[in-house]
């Protein structure tokens, strides 16, 4: 097997609406759950909000020029549901849709392929008031919203993802409470997971029912974190299986294999809702691709206190860690891509997010940002992605997270993931050394790796 990326490999970068846009209520948009969450003190470590973020809602033209200068072939972004439907359903806000329509046109003019995610965690507040992801009707609300977006952009957008990281919506939003809506309720979490999957499947069916639904591809984006047992002890092995079921198989098993992993019953006990067979059946809507967000792995041990999964993480002090305290472990990217292919079949895959937060100064000194740790992270993970291709994985593209330093959810602006530095006082953009490196990866189709 030649050690190179396929000629048509797609190179891109990713962002999401609430993290970069700012102006959350402009032009008739409704508030989102994240708007409320950040405007409630105590949720974001640096007390910040997405009110301005990267001001991309007003600076999008310059940002597209920047993407073109870096040679990006694709751009993954998300749509803010509450810009399109301020109440979450019903009345369409044409101005909100127009924003995305102009963005799509600008990308296409520059030869950059738009890759649209319909939901990257910002739920219209009006729907949160109706129970949000807990309300079974959310599947219809989401499909209705998706139809509005397909009708407006479907003729020009070749690549769609329904949800970004449903696991995080369920775990951080409803089990651990670190994300909107900030709930900590074991009984909610599995019902939210199921409704997310139902909504996803409805939106896929809605897409395929459209005429242009045959022209583009539709899939889902999941975050996967390979679990490696800390020891041969049966307790650690069992904890690793539970952690793996909870994080890696909970969403993909129902979509590809028709049922939830057994371990979830053990994890949730009386909180497990046991979804009806007919509903499980309806989740198995064929997908054109799976997007995988990969950042780190976990060395897992039994930990009875870490409920409900009862699995802990054993820190690896001899390995490098990012500013998120995530272990840098590129081989797990190869492992996770080959695992998905083995378990679910040779489905087309994209790495839809991969990248690292490392310290960069708030202002770009002398117009440059040297970020050798991030360059090394990208180089080593891209090599790991190439090894997966050599091992037979149908990997079709890679998206760096993120194009811009941005609002990192509960961490606010304290974690910089961008390949382009953003000075949040002046909104000045400065491509970091990692952006230059990545531009050369794209130009040479990975020959410099
Ligand atoms: C992922 C999210 C993305 C960003 C990165 C660091 O879980 O999809 O929005 O926060 O992590």
Short mmCIF file of N, CA and C and ligand atoms in Angstrom, two decimals, residues 15-16 19 76 120-121 164-165 168 179 221 223 293 295 324 326 353 355-357 401-402 406-409 417, ligand 1:
data_model
loop_
_atom_site.label_atom_id
_atom_site.label_comp_id
_atom_site.label_asym_id
_atom_site.label_seq_id
_atom_site.Cartn_x
_atom_site.Cartn_y
_atom_site.Cartn_z
N UNK A 15 -15.54 24.88 12.46
CA UNK A 15 -15.95 25.82 13.52
C UNK A 15 -17.38 25.43 13.90
N UNK A 16 -17.96 26.18 14.84
CA UNK A 16 -19.41 26.03 15.05
C UNK A 16 -20.01 27.39 15.36
N UNK A 19 -19.77 29.26 18.80
CA UNK A 19 -18.38 29.48 19.19
C UNK A 19 -17.70 30.63 18.45
N UNK A 76 -16.17 23.22 7.46
CA UNK A 76 -17.27 22.66 8.26
C UNK A 76 -17.74 23.71 9.25
N UNK A 120 -25.07 22.00 16.40
CA UNK A 120 -23.83 21.94 17.19
C UNK A 120 -24.13 22.62 18.53
N UNK A 121 -25.13 22.08 19.22
CA UNK A 121 -25.39 22.32 20.65
C UNK A 121 -26.21 23.56 21.01
N UNK A 164 -23.82 17.26 15.90
CA UNK A 164 -22.44 17.18 16.36
C UNK A 164 -22.40 16.57 17.76
N UNK A 165 -21.67 15.48 17.89
CA UNK A 165 -21.39 14.89 19.20
C UNK A 165 -22.61 14.77 20.12
N UNK A 168 -22.01 14.40 23.89
CA UNK A 168 -21.73 15.56 24.75
C UNK A 168 -23.05 16.24 25.15
N UNK A 179 -22.61 21.67 30.55
CA UNK A 179 -23.10 22.37 29.35
C UNK A 179 -24.59 22.65 29.50
N UNK A 221 -21.95 13.24 13.15
CA UNK A 221 -20.61 13.45 13.71
C UNK A 221 -20.60 12.99 15.17
N UNK A 223 -18.11 11.97 18.70
CA UNK A 223 -16.80 12.06 19.33
C UNK A 223 -16.44 10.69 19.89
N UNK A 293 -14.87 12.89 15.55
CA UNK A 293 -14.08 13.91 16.24
C UNK A 293 -13.18 13.18 17.21
N UNK A 295 -9.80 13.60 19.82
CA UNK A 295 -8.84 14.46 20.52
C UNK A 295 -7.86 13.68 21.39
N UNK A 324 -6.11 21.39 27.78
CA UNK A 324 -7.33 20.79 28.31
C UNK A 324 -7.00 19.64 29.26
N UNK A 326 -5.71 16.98 28.12
CA UNK A 326 -5.98 15.78 27.33
C UNK A 326 -4.65 15.19 26.87
N UNK A 353 -13.19 16.58 13.31
CA UNK A 353 -12.49 17.47 14.24
C UNK A 353 -11.27 16.75 14.77
N UNK A 355 -7.50 18.40 16.84
CA UNK A 355 -6.68 19.58 17.07
C UNK A 355 -6.37 19.70 18.55
N UNK A 356 -5.76 20.80 18.94
CA UNK A 356 -5.29 20.90 20.32
C UNK A 356 -5.28 22.33 20.82
N UNK A 357 -5.63 22.48 22.10
CA UNK A 357 -5.45 23.75 22.78
C UNK A 357 -4.07 23.75 23.42
N UNK A 401 -9.67 21.17 13.89
CA UNK A 401 -10.39 22.00 14.86
C UNK A 401 -9.37 22.84 15.59
N UNK A 402 -9.38 24.12 15.39
CA UNK A 402 -10.42 24.84 14.68
C UNK A 402 -9.76 25.85 13.75
N UNK A 406 -11.57 30.39 19.56
CA UNK A 406 -13.00 30.74 19.71
C UNK A 406 -13.50 30.47 21.12
N UNK A 407 -14.81 30.59 21.28
CA UNK A 407 -15.46 30.40 22.58
C UNK A 407 -15.54 28.90 22.89
N UNK A 408 -14.71 28.45 23.80
CA UNK A 408 -14.64 27.01 24.09
C UNK A 408 -15.60 26.64 25.23
N UNK A 409 -16.89 26.83 24.97
CA UNK A 409 -17.96 26.38 25.87
C UNK A 409 -17.68 26.77 27.33
N UNK A 417 -7.82 26.84 20.43
CA UNK A 417 -7.72 25.68 19.54
C UNK A 417 -7.43 26.08 18.10
C1 LIG B 1 -15.57 19.18 20.58
C2 LIG B 1 -16.63 20.14 20.09
C3 LIG B 1 -16.08 21.45 19.60
C4 LIG B 1 -14.94 21.93 20.45
C5 LIG B 1 -13.90 20.85 20.58
C6 LIG B 1 -12.67 21.25 21.35
O1 LIG B 1 -16.10 18.33 21.54
O2 LIG B 1 -17.38 19.56 19.06
O3 LIG B 1 -17.15 22.37 19.55
O4 LIG B 1 -15.41 22.35 21.66
O5 LIG B 1 -14.47 19.74 21.21
#
